[in-house]
Amino acid sequence: MILVIHAHPYPRHSRANAALLNAVRDLPDVEVRSLYDLYPDFDIDVPAEQAALTRADLVVWLHPVYWYSVPALLKHWFEAVLTRGWAYGGDTFALAGKSCLWVCNTGGDEQAYTPAGIHEKPFDSFIAPIEQTARFCRMPWLPPLIVHGAHVISDEALAAHAADFRARLTAFAANGAAIGAPGK
């Protein structure tokens, strides 16, 4: 089973997240949990979230990048759900061996994430905390899918990213194993 944890505080205003979700929502054995729809008051049902994670073979974190990280509710979800004694610590690693795929979109285009760009650093500089969250829970980290320039990306380029996302989930479901970026 593939579990998509979707965290966008304003999903109706995001064509990028909508395109990505629409590309995979109909796949068999894909469960989408839209955190801002489920928990608008931030009162997370931890047992329900942990049960969903337990069913999953692949966990996808899908969200826009906010201040070089995840939206507030996803950060809260990490803290509330990925607890010591369940996700890590001692001999208990409930997520060990479950693959993790990070799918995110940025407002800035690729040029914005260069030394000459507004962010002055490559986007890879901001991946480490998200990747380490997965690795700390002993989850294999898959190459992320990043959609840059979500506000300005062409319909064709966005459709290509959505098709790539669908292909990666389809490949995972078919192979039951880790999937890489296209051509890898």
Tab-separated table of C-alpha atoms in Angstrom:
chain	number	residue	atom	x	y	z
A	1	MET	CA	0.000	0.000	0.000
A	2	ILE	CA	1.161	3.526	-0.798
A	3	LEU	CA	0.277	6.226	1.707
A	4	VAL	CA	0.311	9.841	0.535
A	5	ILE	CA	0.480	12.339	3.384
A	6	HIS	CA	-0.690	15.553	1.740
A	7	ALA	CA	-0.083	18.784	3.632
A	8	HIS	CA	-1.144	21.984	1.928
A	9	PRO	CA	-2.870	24.639	4.041
A	10	TYR	CA	-4.591	26.113	0.955
A	11	PRO	CA	-5.071	23.148	-1.401
A	12	ARG	CA	-7.708	24.868	-3.515
A	13	HIS	CA	-5.160	27.546	-4.441
A	14	SER	CA	-2.439	25.176	-5.633
A	15	ARG	CA	-2.535	23.908	-9.160
A	16	ALA	CA	0.770	22.069	-8.638
A	17	ASN	CA	-0.442	20.032	-5.656
A	18	ALA	CA	-3.779	19.425	-7.385
A	19	ALA	CA	-2.035	18.117	-10.511
A	20	LEU	CA	0.208	15.833	-8.482
A	21	LEU	CA	-2.658	14.469	-6.375
A	22	ASN	CA	-4.934	13.992	-9.378
A	23	ALA	CA	-2.195	12.021	-11.113
A	24	VAL	CA	-2.139	9.313	-8.433
A	25	ARG	CA	-5.440	9.467	-6.569
A	26	ASP	CA	-7.034	6.756	-8.741
A	27	LEU	CA	-4.173	4.278	-8.492
A	28	PRO	CA	-5.048	1.034	-6.733
A	29	ASP	CA	-3.669	0.670	-3.221
A	30	VAL	CA	-3.027	4.403	-2.825
A	31	GLU	CA	-4.443	6.079	0.252
A	32	VAL	CA	-4.365	9.878	0.455
A	33	ARG	CA	-4.537	11.565	3.844
A	34	SER	CA	-4.957	15.325	3.433
A	35	LEU	CA	-3.848	16.628	6.800
A	36	TYR	CA	-5.399	20.096	6.568
A	37	ASP	CA	-8.772	18.543	5.697
A	38	LEU	CA	-8.519	15.945	8.464
A	39	TYR	CA	-7.087	18.187	11.175
A	40	PRO	CA	-7.940	21.862	10.596
A	41	ASP	CA	-7.610	22.395	14.350
A	42	PHE	CA	-4.204	20.600	14.435
A	43	ASP	CA	-5.682	17.966	16.793
A	44	ILE	CA	-4.094	14.921	15.148
A	45	ASP	CA	-5.581	11.469	15.689
A	46	VAL	CA	-2.247	9.802	16.389
A	47	PRO	CA	-3.550	6.193	16.514
A	48	ALA	CA	-5.283	6.673	13.127
A	49	GLU	CA	-2.124	8.119	11.568
A	50	GLN	CA	0.074	5.389	13.002
A	51	ALA	CA	-2.370	2.735	11.768
A	52	ALA	CA	-2.237	4.214	8.259
A	53	LEU	CA	1.561	4.211	8.378
A	54	THR	CA	1.566	0.615	9.584
A	55	ARG	CA	-0.408	-0.427	6.473
A	56	ALA	CA	1.985	1.345	4.106
A	57	ASP	CA	4.934	0.008	2.157
A	58	LEU	CA	5.726	3.433	0.716
A	59	VAL	CA	5.107	6.734	2.498
A	60	VAL	CA	4.914	9.886	0.370
A	61	TRP	CA	5.198	13.326	1.936
A	62	LEU	CA	3.538	15.721	-0.529
A	63	HIS	CA	3.516	19.455	0.214
A	64	PRO	CA	4.679	22.911	-0.794
A	65	VAL	CA	7.945	24.128	0.686
A	66	TYR	CA	7.317	26.805	3.321
A	67	TRP	CA	10.294	28.702	4.709
A	68	TYR	CA	12.700	26.007	3.480
A	69	SER	CA	10.787	23.257	5.237
A	70	VAL	CA	7.389	21.624	5.577
A	71	PRO	CA	4.088	23.402	6.352
A	72	ALA	CA	3.248	23.795	10.046
A	73	LEU	CA	0.749	20.938	10.246
A	74	LEU	CA	3.163	18.449	8.686
A	75	LYS	CA	5.846	19.517	11.159
A	76	HIS	CA	3.331	19.005	13.967
A	77	TRP	CA	2.397	15.629	12.417
A	78	PHE	CA	6.072	14.577	12.514
A	79	GLU	CA	6.257	15.515	16.191
A	80	ALA	CA	2.932	13.934	17.211
A	81	VAL	CA	3.016	10.753	15.101
A	82	LEU	CA	6.684	9.813	14.756
A	83	THR	CA	7.137	9.288	18.473
A	84	ARG	CA	9.886	7.695	20.507
A	85	GLY	CA	9.000	4.112	21.250
A	86	TRP	CA	6.969	3.812	18.070
A	87	ALA	CA	8.866	5.306	15.116
A	88	TYR	CA	12.294	5.266	16.763
A	89	GLY	CA	14.074	4.500	19.993
A	90	GLY	CA	14.955	1.357	21.818
A	91	ASP	CA	14.123	-1.698	19.762
A	92	THR	CA	10.970	-0.209	18.229
A	93	PHE	CA	11.137	1.146	14.696
A	94	ALA	CA	7.613	0.761	13.310
A	95	LEU	CA	8.586	2.365	9.998
A	96	ALA	CA	11.827	0.476	9.423
A	97	GLY	CA	12.028	-0.737	5.844
A	98	LYS	CA	9.075	1.353	4.626
A	99	SER	CA	10.305	3.538	1.772
A	100	CYS	CA	9.883	7.313	1.867
A	101	LEU	CA	9.355	9.548	-1.154
A	102	TRP	CA	9.414	13.325	-0.725
A	103	VAL	CA	7.331	15.177	-3.306
A	104	CYS	CA	7.384	18.928	-2.906
A	105	ASN	CA	6.928	22.101	-4.850
A	106	THR	CA	8.552	25.478	-4.519
A	107	GLY	CA	7.446	28.964	-5.460
A	108	GLY	CA	10.903	29.779	-6.779
A	109	ASP	CA	12.153	28.390	-10.042
A	110	GLU	CA	15.412	26.440	-10.324
A	111	GLN	CA	17.397	29.665	-10.874
A	112	ALA	CA	16.202	30.919	-7.478
A	113	TYR	CA	18.141	28.036	-5.886
A	114	THR	CA	21.592	28.972	-7.181
A	115	PRO	CA	24.343	31.141	-5.673
A	116	ALA	CA	23.087	34.010	-7.865
A	117	GLY	CA	19.437	33.365	-7.023
A	118	ILE	CA	17.272	34.828	-4.290
A	119	HIS	CA	17.888	31.834	-1.962
A	120	GLU	CA	21.661	31.863	-2.615
A	121	LYS	CA	21.942	28.103	-2.131
A	122	PRO	CA	21.106	25.046	-4.204
A	123	PHE	CA	17.843	23.357	-3.276
A	124	ASP	CA	19.836	20.303	-2.164
A	125	SER	CA	20.910	22.407	0.845
A	126	PHE	CA	17.355	22.213	2.188
A	127	ILE	CA	16.755	18.475	1.728
A	128	ALA	CA	18.794	17.192	4.692
A	129	PRO	CA	16.276	17.759	7.548
A	130	ILE	CA	13.472	16.024	5.648
A	131	GLU	CA	15.693	13.171	4.540
A	132	GLN	CA	17.091	12.725	8.055
A	133	THR	CA	13.562	12.534	9.475
A	134	ALA	CA	12.934	9.482	7.288
A	135	ARG	CA	16.352	7.950	7.884
A	136	PHE	CA	16.078	8.423	11.670
A	137	CYS	CA	12.976	6.220	11.494
A	138	ARG	CA	15.012	3.726	9.424
A	139	MET	CA	13.024	4.395	6.270
A	140	PRO	CA	14.860	4.006	2.963
A	141	TRP	CA	14.999	7.452	1.309
A	142	LEU	CA	14.065	7.583	-2.368
A	143	PRO	CA	15.216	10.352	-4.708
A	144	PRO	CA	12.772	13.235	-4.179
A	145	LEU	CA	10.495	14.681	-6.832
A	146	ILE	CA	10.712	18.464	-6.773
A	147	VAL	CA	8.509	20.800	-8.784
A	148	HIS	CA	10.149	24.220	-8.937
A	149	GLY	CA	8.306	27.413	-9.837
A	150	ALA	CA	4.867	26.086	-8.944
A	151	HIS	CA	3.290	29.487	-9.597
A	152	VAL	CA	4.790	29.916	-13.049
A	153	ILE	CA	5.461	26.419	-14.369
A	154	SER	CA	3.900	25.714	-17.744
A	155	ASP	CA	0.953	23.363	-17.974
A	156	GLU	CA	3.099	21.004	-20.061
A	157	ALA	CA	5.955	20.916	-17.553
A	158	LEU	CA	3.531	20.415	-14.666
A	159	ALA	CA	1.842	17.569	-16.548
A	160	ALA	CA	5.267	15.968	-17.064
A	161	HIS	CA	5.984	16.126	-13.318
A	162	ALA	CA	2.557	14.640	-12.566
A	163	ALA	CA	3.184	11.842	-15.077
A	164	ASP	CA	6.581	11.183	-13.482
A	165	PHE	CA	4.952	10.982	-10.040
A	166	ARG	CA	2.353	8.524	-11.322
A	167	ALA	CA	5.029	6.449	-13.056
A	168	ARG	CA	7.149	6.281	-9.919
A	169	LEU	CA	4.216	5.116	-7.763
A	170	THR	CA	3.128	2.636	-10.430
A	171	ALA	CA	6.673	1.249	-10.610
A	172	PHE	CA	6.820	0.922	-6.835
A	173	ALA	CA	3.483	-0.892	-6.753
A	174	ALA	CA	4.576	-3.235	-9.551
A	175	ASN	CA	8.038	-3.969	-8.207
A	176	GLY	CA	7.416	-3.692	-4.492
A	177	ALA	CA	10.855	-2.201	-4.203
A	178	ALA	CA	12.651	1.100	-4.111
A	179	ILE	CA	12.253	3.312	-7.139
A	180	GLY	CA	14.615	5.920	-8.399
A	181	ALA	CA	14.308	9.071	-10.369
A	182	PRO	CA	13.566	8.706	-14.076
A	183	GLY	CA	16.379	7.070	-15.976
A	184	LYS	CA	18.012	5.637	-12.845
